[in-house]
Tab-separated table of C-alpha atoms in Angstrom:
chain	number	residue	atom	x	y	z
A	1	MET	CA	81.371	196.162	-209.676
A	2	LEU	CA	83.964	197.040	-207.063
A	3	THR	CA	87.517	197.176	-208.373
A	4	SER	CA	89.071	197.549	-204.909
A	5	LYS	CA	90.153	194.307	-203.219
A	6	ARG	CA	89.765	196.048	-199.870
A	7	LEU	CA	86.162	197.105	-200.445
A	8	SER	CA	85.345	193.748	-202.011
A	9	ALA	CA	86.569	191.979	-198.866
A	10	ILE	CA	84.315	194.202	-196.756
A	11	ALA	CA	81.334	193.657	-199.049
A	12	ASP	CA	81.767	189.885	-198.955
A	13	TYR	CA	81.234	189.846	-195.185
A	14	VAL	CA	77.886	191.665	-195.319
A	15	LEU	CA	75.074	189.169	-194.871
A	16	GLU	CA	72.168	188.857	-197.287
A	17	GLY	CA	69.199	191.059	-196.418
A	18	SER	CA	71.185	193.473	-194.244
A	19	ARG	CA	70.006	197.049	-193.721
A	20	LEU	CA	73.331	198.822	-194.084
A	21	ALA	CA	74.848	201.944	-192.581
A	22	ASP	CA	78.231	202.773	-194.119
A	23	ILE	CA	80.032	205.330	-191.959
A	24	GLY	CA	82.582	207.515	-193.726
A	25	SER	CA	81.163	206.378	-197.043
A	26	ASP	CA	83.039	208.819	-199.295
A	27	HIS	CA	81.706	208.104	-202.810
A	28	ALA	CA	79.160	205.574	-201.462
A	29	LEU	CA	80.905	202.824	-203.426
A	30	LEU	CA	80.090	200.155	-200.854
A	31	PRO	CA	76.363	200.945	-200.431
A	32	VAL	CA	75.946	201.245	-204.216
A	33	GLU	CA	77.596	197.857	-204.727
A	34	LEU	CA	75.648	196.056	-201.996
A	35	VAL	CA	72.260	197.506	-202.890
A	36	GLY	CA	72.953	197.125	-206.600
A	37	ARG	CA	73.821	193.434	-206.307
A	38	GLY	CA	70.766	192.813	-204.107
A	39	THR	CA	72.614	191.962	-200.897
A	40	CYS	CA	71.073	194.924	-199.061
A	41	PRO	CA	67.526	196.198	-199.627
A	42	SER	CA	68.496	199.645	-198.347
A	43	ALA	CA	71.486	201.597	-197.116
A	44	ILE	CA	72.547	204.821	-195.443
A	45	ALA	CA	75.810	206.490	-196.444
A	46	GLY	CA	77.123	208.672	-193.626
A	47	GLU	CA	79.618	211.512	-194.104
A	48	VAL	CA	80.770	214.301	-191.821
A	49	ASN	CA	82.131	216.643	-194.528
A	50	ASP	CA	80.245	218.357	-197.347
A	51	GLY	CA	82.623	217.365	-200.164
A	52	PRO	CA	82.461	213.589	-199.614
A	53	LEU	CA	78.734	213.869	-198.867
A	54	GLU	CA	78.057	215.439	-202.253
A	55	ALA	CA	80.316	212.867	-203.927
A	56	ALA	CA	78.249	210.120	-202.294
A	57	ARG	CA	75.001	211.669	-203.481
A	58	ARG	CA	76.335	211.930	-207.034
A	59	GLY	CA	77.433	208.292	-206.961
A	60	ILE	CA	74.060	207.155	-205.671
A	61	ALA	CA	72.194	209.180	-208.314
A	62	ALA	CA	74.456	207.944	-211.108
A	63	ALA	CA	73.681	204.346	-210.106
A	64	GLY	CA	69.935	205.043	-210.117
A	65	LEU	CA	69.614	203.998	-206.469
A	66	ALA	CA	68.351	207.210	-204.834
A	67	SER	CA	65.172	205.438	-203.722
A	68	SER	CA	67.157	202.807	-201.790
A	69	ILE	CA	70.262	204.643	-200.542
A	70	GLU	CA	70.248	207.877	-198.547
A	71	ALA	CA	73.364	209.975	-197.975
A	72	ARG	CA	73.298	211.806	-194.654
A	73	LYS	CA	75.594	214.316	-193.027
A	74	GLY	CA	76.680	213.628	-189.478
A	75	ASP	CA	79.523	212.638	-187.186
A	76	GLY	CA	79.898	208.872	-186.990
A	77	LEU	CA	76.769	206.996	-185.968
A	78	GLU	CA	74.869	210.241	-185.351
A	79	VAL	CA	73.445	209.769	-188.856
A	80	LEU	CA	71.416	206.794	-187.542
A	81	GLN	CA	68.228	206.455	-185.574
A	82	PRO	CA	68.195	203.494	-183.158
A	83	GLY	CA	66.959	200.356	-184.908
A	84	GLU	CA	67.306	201.868	-188.366
A	85	ALA	CA	70.139	199.593	-189.496
A	86	ASP	CA	71.244	196.104	-188.515
A	87	THR	CA	74.679	196.265	-190.167
A	88	VAL	CA	77.362	198.919	-189.804
A	89	THR	CA	80.507	199.166	-191.913
A	90	ILE	CA	83.381	201.506	-191.053
A	91	ALA	CA	86.491	201.462	-193.237
A	92	GLY	CA	89.647	203.418	-193.929
A	93	MET	CA	90.119	205.014	-190.501
A	94	GLY	CA	92.494	204.448	-187.602
A	95	GLY	CA	91.497	201.906	-184.996
A	96	ALA	CA	91.272	204.537	-182.254
A	97	LEU	CA	88.821	206.591	-184.330
A	98	ILE	CA	86.716	203.533	-185.140
A	99	VAL	CA	86.563	202.681	-181.433
A	100	SER	CA	85.516	206.235	-180.549
A	101	ILE	CA	82.730	206.086	-183.164
A	102	LEU	CA	81.506	202.730	-181.868
A	103	GLU	CA	81.666	203.810	-178.226
A	104	ALA	CA	79.774	207.043	-178.888
A	105	GLY	CA	77.205	205.037	-180.816
A	106	ARG	CA	76.890	202.504	-178.000
A	107	LEU	CA	76.372	205.189	-175.372
A	108	GLY	CA	73.899	207.030	-177.575
A	109	GLY	CA	71.821	203.952	-178.365
A	110	LYS	CA	72.786	204.068	-182.041
A	111	LEU	CA	73.930	200.444	-181.997
A	112	ASP	CA	70.554	199.233	-180.761
A	113	GLY	CA	69.371	196.633	-183.238
A	114	VAL	CA	72.759	196.378	-184.956
A	115	ARG	CA	73.769	192.732	-185.234
A	116	GLN	CA	76.757	192.932	-187.558
A	117	LEU	CA	79.870	195.096	-187.786
A	118	VAL	CA	82.384	194.994	-190.632
A	119	LEU	CA	85.396	197.114	-189.732
A	120	GLN	CA	88.581	197.913	-191.620
A	121	PRO	CA	91.015	199.896	-189.481
A	122	ASN	CA	94.113	201.224	-191.244
A	123	VAL	CA	96.108	200.928	-188.005
A	124	GLY	CA	95.358	199.962	-184.412
A	125	GLU	CA	93.490	196.745	-185.170
A	126	GLU	CA	94.126	195.492	-181.632
A	127	LEU	CA	92.162	198.443	-180.231
A	128	VAL	CA	89.147	197.434	-182.295
A	129	ARG	CA	89.409	193.772	-181.291
A	130	ALA	CA	89.668	194.763	-177.632
A	131	TRP	CA	86.566	196.981	-177.864
A	132	LEU	CA	84.571	194.205	-179.525
A	133	LEU	CA	85.635	191.739	-176.843
A	134	GLU	CA	84.858	194.139	-173.992
A	135	HIS	CA	81.403	195.035	-175.270
A	136	GLY	CA	80.039	191.618	-176.090
A	137	TRP	CA	80.711	191.331	-179.808
A	138	HIS	CA	81.992	188.055	-181.224
A	139	LEU	CA	84.768	188.321	-183.796
A	140	ALA	CA	83.323	185.842	-186.294
A	141	ASP	CA	86.126	186.150	-188.837
A	142	GLU	CA	88.947	188.358	-190.050
A	143	SER	CA	91.005	188.603	-193.215
A	144	ILE	CA	94.186	190.287	-194.358
A	145	LEU	CA	95.052	191.459	-197.850
A	146	GLU	CA	97.492	193.618	-199.753
A	147	GLU	CA	96.486	196.242	-202.301
A	148	ASP	CA	98.605	198.947	-203.925
A	149	GLY	CA	101.494	198.224	-201.584
A	150	LYS	CA	99.402	198.545	-198.411
A	151	ILE	CA	98.186	195.794	-196.109
A	152	TYR	CA	94.677	195.865	-194.683
A	153	GLU	CA	92.807	193.809	-192.109
A	154	VAL	CA	89.028	193.390	-192.211
A	155	LEU	CA	87.157	192.347	-189.049
A	156	HIS	CA	83.682	190.790	-189.079
A	157	ALA	CA	81.858	190.886	-185.734
A	158	LEU	CA	78.430	189.618	-184.702
A	159	SER	CA	76.203	190.335	-181.729
A	160	SER	CA	74.245	187.399	-180.325
A	161	ALA	CA	73.249	185.753	-177.068
A	162	GLU	CA	76.257	183.444	-177.405
A	163	ALA	CA	78.742	186.189	-178.318
A	164	ARG	CA	80.592	186.308	-174.997
A	165	GLU	CA	80.861	182.528	-174.775
A	166	ARG	CA	82.208	182.325	-178.320
A	167	SER	CA	84.695	185.102	-177.605
A	168	GLU	CA	86.000	183.240	-174.588
A	169	GLU	CA	86.516	180.168	-176.770
A	170	LEU	CA	88.217	182.254	-179.462
A	171	TYR	CA	90.670	184.019	-177.158
A	172	GLY	CA	91.065	181.109	-174.757
A	173	GLY	CA	91.897	177.522	-175.533
A	174	GLU	CA	95.287	176.499	-176.861
A	175	PRO	CA	97.870	179.303	-176.539
A	176	LEU	CA	99.663	180.604	-179.595
A	177	LEU	CA	103.038	179.912	-178.020
A	178	PRO	CA	104.120	177.506	-175.273
A	179	GLY	CA	104.633	178.984	-171.845
A	180	LEU	CA	102.274	181.940	-172.188
A	181	THR	CA	99.822	182.747	-169.422
A	182	SER	CA	96.179	183.057	-170.481
A	183	GLU	CA	96.407	186.861	-170.221
A	184	GLU	CA	99.624	187.034	-172.247
A	185	ASP	CA	98.074	184.779	-174.890
A	186	ARG	CA	94.949	186.922	-175.079
A	187	ARG	CA	96.994	190.097	-175.536
A	188	LEU	CA	98.995	188.492	-178.332
A	189	LYS	CA	95.834	187.317	-180.102
A	190	LEU	CA	94.322	190.789	-179.786
A	191	ARG	CA	97.473	192.298	-181.271
A	192	MET	CA	98.003	189.880	-184.163
A	193	GLY	CA	94.528	188.439	-184.714
A	194	PRO	CA	93.135	185.150	-183.344
A	195	TYR	CA	92.290	183.881	-186.851
A	196	LEU	CA	95.150	185.443	-188.791
A	197	THR	CA	97.798	183.897	-186.538
A	198	ARG	CA	96.544	180.422	-187.442
A	199	ARG	CA	96.259	180.942	-191.191
A	200	PRO	CA	99.427	180.883	-193.316
A	201	SER	CA	99.473	184.134	-195.303
A	202	GLU	CA	102.097	186.113	-197.208
A	203	ALA	CA	100.324	189.365	-196.349
A	204	PHE	CA	100.388	188.492	-192.642
A	205	ALA	CA	104.105	187.685	-192.778
A	206	ARG	CA	104.881	190.926	-194.628
A	207	LYS	CA	102.859	193.038	-192.223
A	208	TRP	CA	104.515	191.682	-189.110
A	209	SER	CA	107.994	191.695	-190.621
A	210	SER	CA	107.451	195.413	-191.224
A	211	GLU	CA	106.121	195.903	-187.683
A	212	LEU	CA	109.215	194.145	-186.304
A	213	ARG	CA	111.462	196.592	-188.135
A	214	LYS	CA	109.581	199.495	-186.559
A	215	LEU	CA	109.735	197.987	-183.084
A	216	ARG	CA	113.473	197.327	-183.408
A	217	GLY	CA	113.952	200.928	-184.481
A	218	ILE	CA	112.146	202.124	-181.358
A	219	ALA	CA	114.248	199.798	-179.199
A	220	LEU	CA	117.405	201.224	-180.778
A	221	GLN	CA	116.314	204.754	-179.922
A	222	LEU	CA	115.677	203.697	-176.323
A	223	GLU	CA	119.284	202.547	-176.100
A	224	ARG	CA	120.279	206.224	-176.082
A	225	SER	CA	118.431	206.853	-172.834
A	226	ASP	CA	119.628	205.671	-169.424
A	227	THR	CA	116.402	206.385	-167.531
A	228	GLU	CA	114.556	203.635	-165.676
A	229	GLU	CA	111.468	204.312	-167.796
A	230	ALA	CA	113.442	203.728	-170.992
A	231	ALA	CA	114.911	200.525	-169.584
A	232	ALA	CA	111.469	199.227	-168.640
A	233	ARG	CA	110.082	200.097	-172.057
A	234	LYS	CA	113.039	198.378	-173.724
A	235	ARG	CA	112.431	195.191	-171.747
A	236	GLU	CA	108.768	195.281	-172.687
A	237	LEU	CA	109.604	195.789	-176.367
A	238	ALA	CA	112.119	192.956	-176.311
A	239	GLN	CA	109.439	190.601	-175.045
A	240	VAL	CA	106.937	191.735	-177.683
A	241	ILE	CA	109.545	191.382	-180.439
A	242	ASP	CA	110.449	187.858	-179.291
A	243	ARG	CA	106.822	186.752	-179.330
A	244	ILE	CA	106.081	188.208	-182.750
A	245	GLU	CA	109.201	186.510	-184.103
A	246	GLU	CA	108.043	183.183	-182.675
A	247	VAL	CA	104.582	183.528	-184.218
A	248	LEU	CA	106.130	184.403	-187.591
A	249	ALA	CA	108.430	181.399	-187.378
A	250	CYS	CA	105.409	179.140	-186.794
A	251	THR	CA	103.554	180.811	-189.662
A	252	ARG	CA	106.467	180.258	-192.052
A	253	THR	CA	106.612	176.602	-191.016
A	254	ASP	CA	102.899	176.210	-191.704
A	255	MET	CA	103.234	177.884	-195.102
A	256	SER	CA	106.165	175.679	-196.112
A	257	SER	CA	104.122	172.592	-195.275
A	258	LEU	CA	101.450	173.766	-197.744
A	259	SER	CA	103.872	174.266	-200.633
């Protein structure tokens, strides 16, 4: 049984009967759990480095699942043949790296037949959401959690004939804040999460309070420069800070109404 809240959240999104490819699998904890509990009939654990690859193979052997889980060496989705898996999980990497893996896989046909993505970026979540939106994946759900002093977001995306229509509904509709244009609202939802912004959460509030401190620190550094570029960046940051503060204020109001 998984002891990590982060990995458990990822596992809970994987649909019954999925043929799994776990990219950057490390000790193959996720494939072992999902195959062991019967959620997945088979799985591939992908690793680019020899050390984690051998650790994955040892974990698979120790669980007695070598006939159902294969550990393969390769960069990203190169470990897959098209149509070999219908679910891909990628966890514990930066959002930019996850996007590069997905894009290389898309161009190489490795995502052919994949209907489900469960992604846990350590940073840069908005980059992942933007890639999903651009390439016809519907963000079906997302969650946020705290473990060992760190905050993680988990994104669950599905590919279907209705994906683009559902995405337009998700990122359109009622704006998060009054007065925003549709494009401004979409950017804010991509940054903060279209589901997370509407769900009162202590982890969400802590994450964005921390992000505000970082953004204010950057703005303070820009004060030392008198260039036009610095002034423009400062104005942009001020607007972003104001909007995050407004969303947090709404979130705190929602949370207080639940107490």
